[in-house]
Amino acid sequence: TGNISITATDIDAGSTDDFDVPTLSIDIDTFDCSNIGSPVTVTLTAEDSLGQTSTCTSTVTVIDNIPPTATNPNPITIDCLPIPSSDITVVTDEADNCGTPTVINMGGTLSGDSCSGTFVRTYRIIDGSGNYTEVTQTITIQDNVPPTASNPTPITVECASDIPAPDTTVVTDESDNCSTATVAFVSDVSDGNFNPEIITRTYSVTDDCGNTINVTQTITIDDVTNPVISLTGNNPITIEACAGYIDSGATASDNCDGDLTASLIINSAVNPNVVGTYYVTYDVFDSNGNNATQVIRTVIVEDNTPPT
């Protein structure tokens, strides 16, 4: 309470009288915290029934041995290091029997790691007489927050050979609340369709604590380019009747399939023995069903040789 009282018998060392039992009294019987550290002189008076008195003095020293009181601050949870700085105001109910105590940070200890750990911080509550009590605040470190990232920009290619190799740099905005996020290639999965075919390319984004998310890049394979046919030799071509005809042929190429010459479809109705105009057609299709623009060679059969 900060106050204490004494009686005359507390300091009497054996006062007597030759006639009767004296009555004892003291001039100061109440002390408080202001008396701590400064001895107080108390006068003891002994008085008999005839009113005769005698006095003596005693020194009273007030000592405070009662520690302050306080309760543990509320625990908190954080996602990651660093540990918040100490804050003595988290101790909210410190009290003492003699005045207002002082709160001091005593440091703390960390167990576990930056992904899952516990930091216990100790605060000491000390009064003016050096009495103290200690309370602790538990700070739990628990990183359960996954990184963030956006899906990479989708791309379209015409040929399977044009699909770029996996490249983690296409994920451009990966970030994490605590650490540096790491990007890794996971898989390419086709939808099984044909021209267009869609490949879903997956990347994982992982932080140092193993929290992870996946992002996907859409790769569309859509071949819209037709093959190209190139004639070999002249067009039109004029031949002499009855001299025979051998077609000069053509070549074909495609952006995805390459050389398609062997796949040319040639339709020819040339009769070198009959004068007239004939047409040879050339067609080709690539593996994705795109057809080349048909090429036509004109063959003119003439009879310019006089009879013999």
Short mmCIF file of N, CA and C in Angstrom, two decimals, residues 163-241:
data_model
loop_
_atom_site.label_atom_id
_atom_site.label_comp_id
_atom_site.label_asym_id
_atom_site.label_seq_id
_atom_site.Cartn_x
_atom_site.Cartn_y
_atom_site.Cartn_z
N ILE A 163 8.83 -23.18 -80.96
CA ILE A 163 8.55 -23.01 -79.53
C ILE A 163 9.87 -22.73 -78.80
N PRO A 164 9.95 -21.64 -78.08
CA PRO A 164 11.20 -21.34 -77.38
C PRO A 164 11.42 -22.31 -76.22
N ALA A 165 12.67 -22.48 -75.87
CA ALA A 165 12.99 -23.30 -74.70
C ALA A 165 12.45 -22.61 -73.44
N PRO A 166 12.15 -23.38 -72.41
CA PRO A 166 11.71 -22.76 -71.16
C PRO A 166 12.69 -21.69 -70.70
N ASP A 167 12.15 -20.58 -70.26
CA ASP A 167 12.98 -19.43 -69.87
C ASP A 167 12.34 -18.76 -68.66
N THR A 168 12.96 -18.92 -67.51
CA THR A 168 12.36 -18.39 -66.28
C THR A 168 12.27 -16.87 -66.28
N THR A 169 13.02 -16.20 -67.16
CA THR A 169 12.98 -14.73 -67.17
C THR A 169 11.68 -14.19 -67.75
N VAL A 170 10.83 -15.07 -68.33
CA VAL A 170 9.54 -14.57 -68.82
C VAL A 170 8.62 -14.22 -67.65
N VAL A 171 8.93 -14.76 -66.46
CA VAL A 171 8.22 -14.33 -65.24
C VAL A 171 8.96 -13.11 -64.73
N THR A 172 8.34 -11.96 -64.84
CA THR A 172 9.06 -10.70 -64.65
C THR A 172 8.74 -9.99 -63.34
N ASP A 173 7.69 -10.38 -62.66
CA ASP A 173 7.28 -9.59 -61.49
C ASP A 173 7.15 -10.44 -60.23
N GLU A 174 7.92 -11.51 -60.15
CA GLU A 174 7.84 -12.35 -58.95
C GLU A 174 8.35 -11.57 -57.73
N SER A 175 7.68 -11.76 -56.62
CA SER A 175 8.08 -11.09 -55.38
C SER A 175 7.57 -11.89 -54.19
N ASP A 176 8.16 -11.59 -53.03
CA ASP A 176 7.76 -12.29 -51.81
C ASP A 176 7.82 -11.32 -50.64
N ASN A 177 7.02 -11.60 -49.64
CA ASN A 177 6.97 -10.71 -48.48
C ASN A 177 8.24 -10.77 -47.63
N CYS A 178 8.98 -11.87 -47.73
CA CYS A 178 10.13 -12.04 -46.84
C CYS A 178 11.45 -12.25 -47.56
N SER A 179 11.45 -12.95 -48.67
CA SER A 179 12.71 -13.34 -49.29
C SER A 179 12.61 -13.15 -50.80
N THR A 180 13.67 -13.54 -51.49
CA THR A 180 13.68 -13.49 -52.94
C THR A 180 13.00 -14.74 -53.50
N ALA A 181 12.04 -14.54 -54.35
CA ALA A 181 11.32 -15.67 -54.95
C ALA A 181 12.15 -16.28 -56.07
N THR A 182 12.12 -17.62 -56.15
CA THR A 182 12.86 -18.35 -57.17
C THR A 182 11.88 -18.95 -58.17
N VAL A 183 12.18 -18.76 -59.46
CA VAL A 183 11.31 -19.26 -60.53
C VAL A 183 11.95 -20.50 -61.15
N ALA A 184 11.14 -21.53 -61.37
CA ALA A 184 11.63 -22.77 -61.98
C ALA A 184 10.61 -23.29 -62.98
N PHE A 185 11.11 -23.90 -64.07
CA PHE A 185 10.23 -24.54 -65.05
C PHE A 185 9.66 -25.82 -64.47
N VAL A 186 8.36 -26.05 -64.74
CA VAL A 186 7.69 -27.25 -64.23
C VAL A 186 7.35 -28.22 -65.36
N SER A 187 6.57 -27.76 -66.36
CA SER A 187 6.13 -28.71 -67.38
C SER A 187 5.54 -27.98 -68.57
N ASP A 188 5.48 -28.70 -69.70
CA ASP A 188 4.72 -28.31 -70.88
C ASP A 188 3.64 -29.36 -71.10
N VAL A 189 2.39 -28.93 -71.21
CA VAL A 189 1.28 -29.86 -71.41
C VAL A 189 0.46 -29.41 -72.61
N SER A 190 0.27 -30.33 -73.58
CA SER A 190 -0.50 -30.03 -74.77
C SER A 190 -1.98 -30.32 -74.54
N ASP A 191 -2.82 -29.55 -75.24
CA ASP A 191 -4.26 -29.83 -75.16
C ASP A 191 -4.67 -30.95 -76.11
N GLY A 192 -3.72 -31.44 -76.92
CA GLY A 192 -4.00 -32.56 -77.80
C GLY A 192 -4.69 -32.18 -79.10
N ASN A 193 -4.95 -30.91 -79.30
CA ASN A 193 -5.61 -30.49 -80.53
C ASN A 193 -4.59 -30.29 -81.64
N PHE A 194 -5.12 -29.99 -82.83
CA PHE A 194 -4.26 -29.89 -84.01
C PHE A 194 -4.55 -28.59 -84.75
N ASN A 195 -3.55 -27.79 -84.84
CA ASN A 195 -3.56 -26.55 -85.64
C ASN A 195 -4.89 -25.76 -85.53
N PRO A 196 -5.16 -25.06 -84.44
CA PRO A 196 -4.12 -24.76 -83.45
C PRO A 196 -4.02 -25.80 -82.34
N GLU A 197 -2.81 -25.93 -81.84
CA GLU A 197 -2.53 -26.71 -80.63
C GLU A 197 -2.09 -25.73 -79.55
N ILE A 198 -2.56 -25.95 -78.33
CA ILE A 198 -2.20 -25.05 -77.23
C ILE A 198 -1.35 -25.81 -76.23
N ILE A 199 -0.18 -25.24 -75.97
CA ILE A 199 0.73 -25.77 -74.96
C ILE A 199 0.62 -24.89 -73.72
N THR A 200 0.38 -25.50 -72.58
CA THR A 200 0.37 -24.76 -71.32
C THR A 200 1.71 -25.01 -70.63
N ARG A 201 2.50 -23.96 -70.55
CA ARG A 201 3.82 -24.06 -69.91
C ARG A 201 3.72 -23.51 -68.49
N THR A 202 4.11 -24.31 -67.52
CA THR A 202 3.96 -23.95 -66.11
C THR A 202 5.32 -23.67 -65.49
N TYR A 203 5.36 -22.58 -64.72
CA TYR A 203 6.53 -22.24 -63.91
C TYR A 203 6.10 -22.18 -62.45
N SER A 204 6.97 -22.62 -61.57
CA SER A 204 6.71 -22.47 -60.13
C SER A 204 7.48 -21.27 -59.61
N VAL A 205 6.88 -20.60 -58.62
CA VAL A 205 7.52 -19.47 -57.95
C VAL A 205 7.55 -19.81 -56.46
N THR A 206 8.75 -19.94 -55.90
CA THR A 206 8.91 -20.46 -54.55
C THR A 206 9.77 -19.51 -53.71
N ASP A 207 9.37 -19.32 -52.43
CA ASP A 207 10.19 -18.50 -51.54
C ASP A 207 11.11 -19.39 -50.70
N ASP A 208 11.91 -18.76 -49.85
CA ASP A 208 12.91 -19.50 -49.07
C ASP A 208 12.28 -20.43 -48.05
N CYS A 209 11.00 -20.23 -47.75
CA CYS A 209 10.34 -21.08 -46.75
C CYS A 209 9.51 -22.18 -47.40
N GLY A 210 9.60 -22.31 -48.72
CA GLY A 210 8.90 -23.39 -49.41
C GLY A 210 7.48 -23.07 -49.82
N ASN A 211 7.02 -21.85 -49.54
CA ASN A 211 5.70 -21.45 -50.03
C ASN A 211 5.80 -21.26 -51.54
N THR A 212 4.82 -21.76 -52.29
CA THR A 212 4.94 -21.74 -53.74
C THR A 212 3.61 -21.49 -54.42
N ILE A 213 3.69 -20.91 -55.61
CA ILE A 213 2.54 -20.78 -56.50
C ILE A 213 3.00 -21.16 -57.90
N ASN A 214 2.05 -21.46 -58.77
CA ASN A 214 2.34 -21.73 -60.17
C ASN A 214 1.75 -20.64 -61.05
N VAL A 215 2.50 -20.28 -62.08
CA VAL A 215 1.97 -19.39 -63.12
C VAL A 215 2.10 -20.12 -64.45
N THR A 216 1.27 -19.75 -65.40
CA THR A 216 1.27 -20.46 -66.68
C THR A 216 1.40 -19.50 -67.85
N GLN A 217 2.10 -19.96 -68.86
CA GLN A 217 2.22 -19.23 -70.13
C GLN A 217 1.55 -20.07 -71.21
N THR A 218 0.68 -19.44 -71.98
CA THR A 218 -0.01 -20.13 -73.06
C THR A 218 0.79 -19.97 -74.35
N ILE A 219 1.14 -21.10 -74.97
CA ILE A 219 1.86 -21.10 -76.24
C ILE A 219 0.95 -21.74 -77.28
N THR A 220 0.55 -20.96 -78.27
CA THR A 220 -0.35 -21.45 -79.32
C THR A 220 0.47 -21.76 -80.57
N ILE A 221 0.31 -22.99 -81.08
CA ILE A 221 0.95 -23.38 -82.35
C ILE A 221 -0.13 -23.33 -83.42
N ASP A 222 -0.01 -22.39 -84.33
CA ASP A 222 -1.04 -22.19 -85.36
C ASP A 222 -0.34 -21.86 -86.68
N ASP A 223 -0.21 -22.87 -87.54
CA ASP A 223 0.46 -22.71 -88.83
C ASP A 223 -0.54 -22.21 -89.85
N VAL A 224 -0.40 -20.97 -90.25
CA VAL A 224 -1.32 -20.38 -91.23
C VAL A 224 -0.60 -20.03 -92.53
N THR A 225 0.64 -20.46 -92.66
CA THR A 225 1.42 -20.14 -93.85
C THR A 225 1.36 -21.30 -94.85
N ASN A 226 0.96 -20.98 -96.07
CA ASN A 226 0.86 -22.00 -97.12
C ASN A 226 2.23 -22.36 -97.67
N PRO A 227 2.38 -23.61 -98.14
CA PRO A 227 3.62 -23.96 -98.84
C PRO A 227 3.76 -23.14 -100.13
N VAL A 228 4.95 -23.17 -100.68
CA VAL A 228 5.22 -22.43 -101.93
C VAL A 228 5.79 -23.40 -102.96
N ILE A 229 5.22 -23.32 -104.19
CA ILE A 229 5.68 -24.16 -105.30
C ILE A 229 6.44 -23.28 -106.29
N SER A 230 7.60 -23.77 -106.73
CA SER A 230 8.39 -23.05 -107.73
C SER A 230 8.66 -23.98 -108.92
N LEU A 231 8.29 -23.52 -110.11
CA LEU A 231 8.51 -24.33 -111.31
C LEU A 231 9.98 -24.39 -111.67
N THR A 232 10.37 -25.54 -112.19
CA THR A 232 11.71 -25.69 -112.75
C THR A 232 11.57 -25.66 -114.27
N GLY A 233 12.41 -24.89 -114.93
CA GLY A 233 12.31 -24.80 -116.38
C GLY A 233 11.35 -23.70 -116.82
N ASN A 234 11.10 -23.68 -118.13
CA ASN A 234 10.32 -22.59 -118.71
C ASN A 234 8.83 -22.80 -118.56
N ASN A 235 8.13 -21.68 -118.58
CA ASN A 235 6.66 -21.70 -118.59
C ASN A 235 6.20 -20.40 -119.28
N PRO A 236 5.49 -20.52 -120.40
CA PRO A 236 5.08 -21.76 -121.08
C PRO A 236 6.27 -22.39 -121.82
N ILE A 237 6.05 -23.58 -122.30
CA ILE A 237 7.08 -24.29 -123.04
C ILE A 237 6.46 -24.83 -124.32
N THR A 238 7.20 -24.73 -125.41
CA THR A 238 6.72 -25.22 -126.71
C THR A 238 7.59 -26.39 -127.14
N ILE A 239 6.92 -27.47 -127.55
CA ILE A 239 7.66 -28.65 -127.99
C ILE A 239 7.18 -29.04 -129.39
N GLU A 240 8.03 -29.77 -130.09
CA GLU A 240 7.70 -30.24 -131.43
C GLU A 240 6.93 -31.55 -131.31
N ALA A 241 5.86 -31.64 -132.09
CA ALA A 241 5.02 -32.83 -132.06
C ALA A 241 5.84 -34.07 -132.37
#
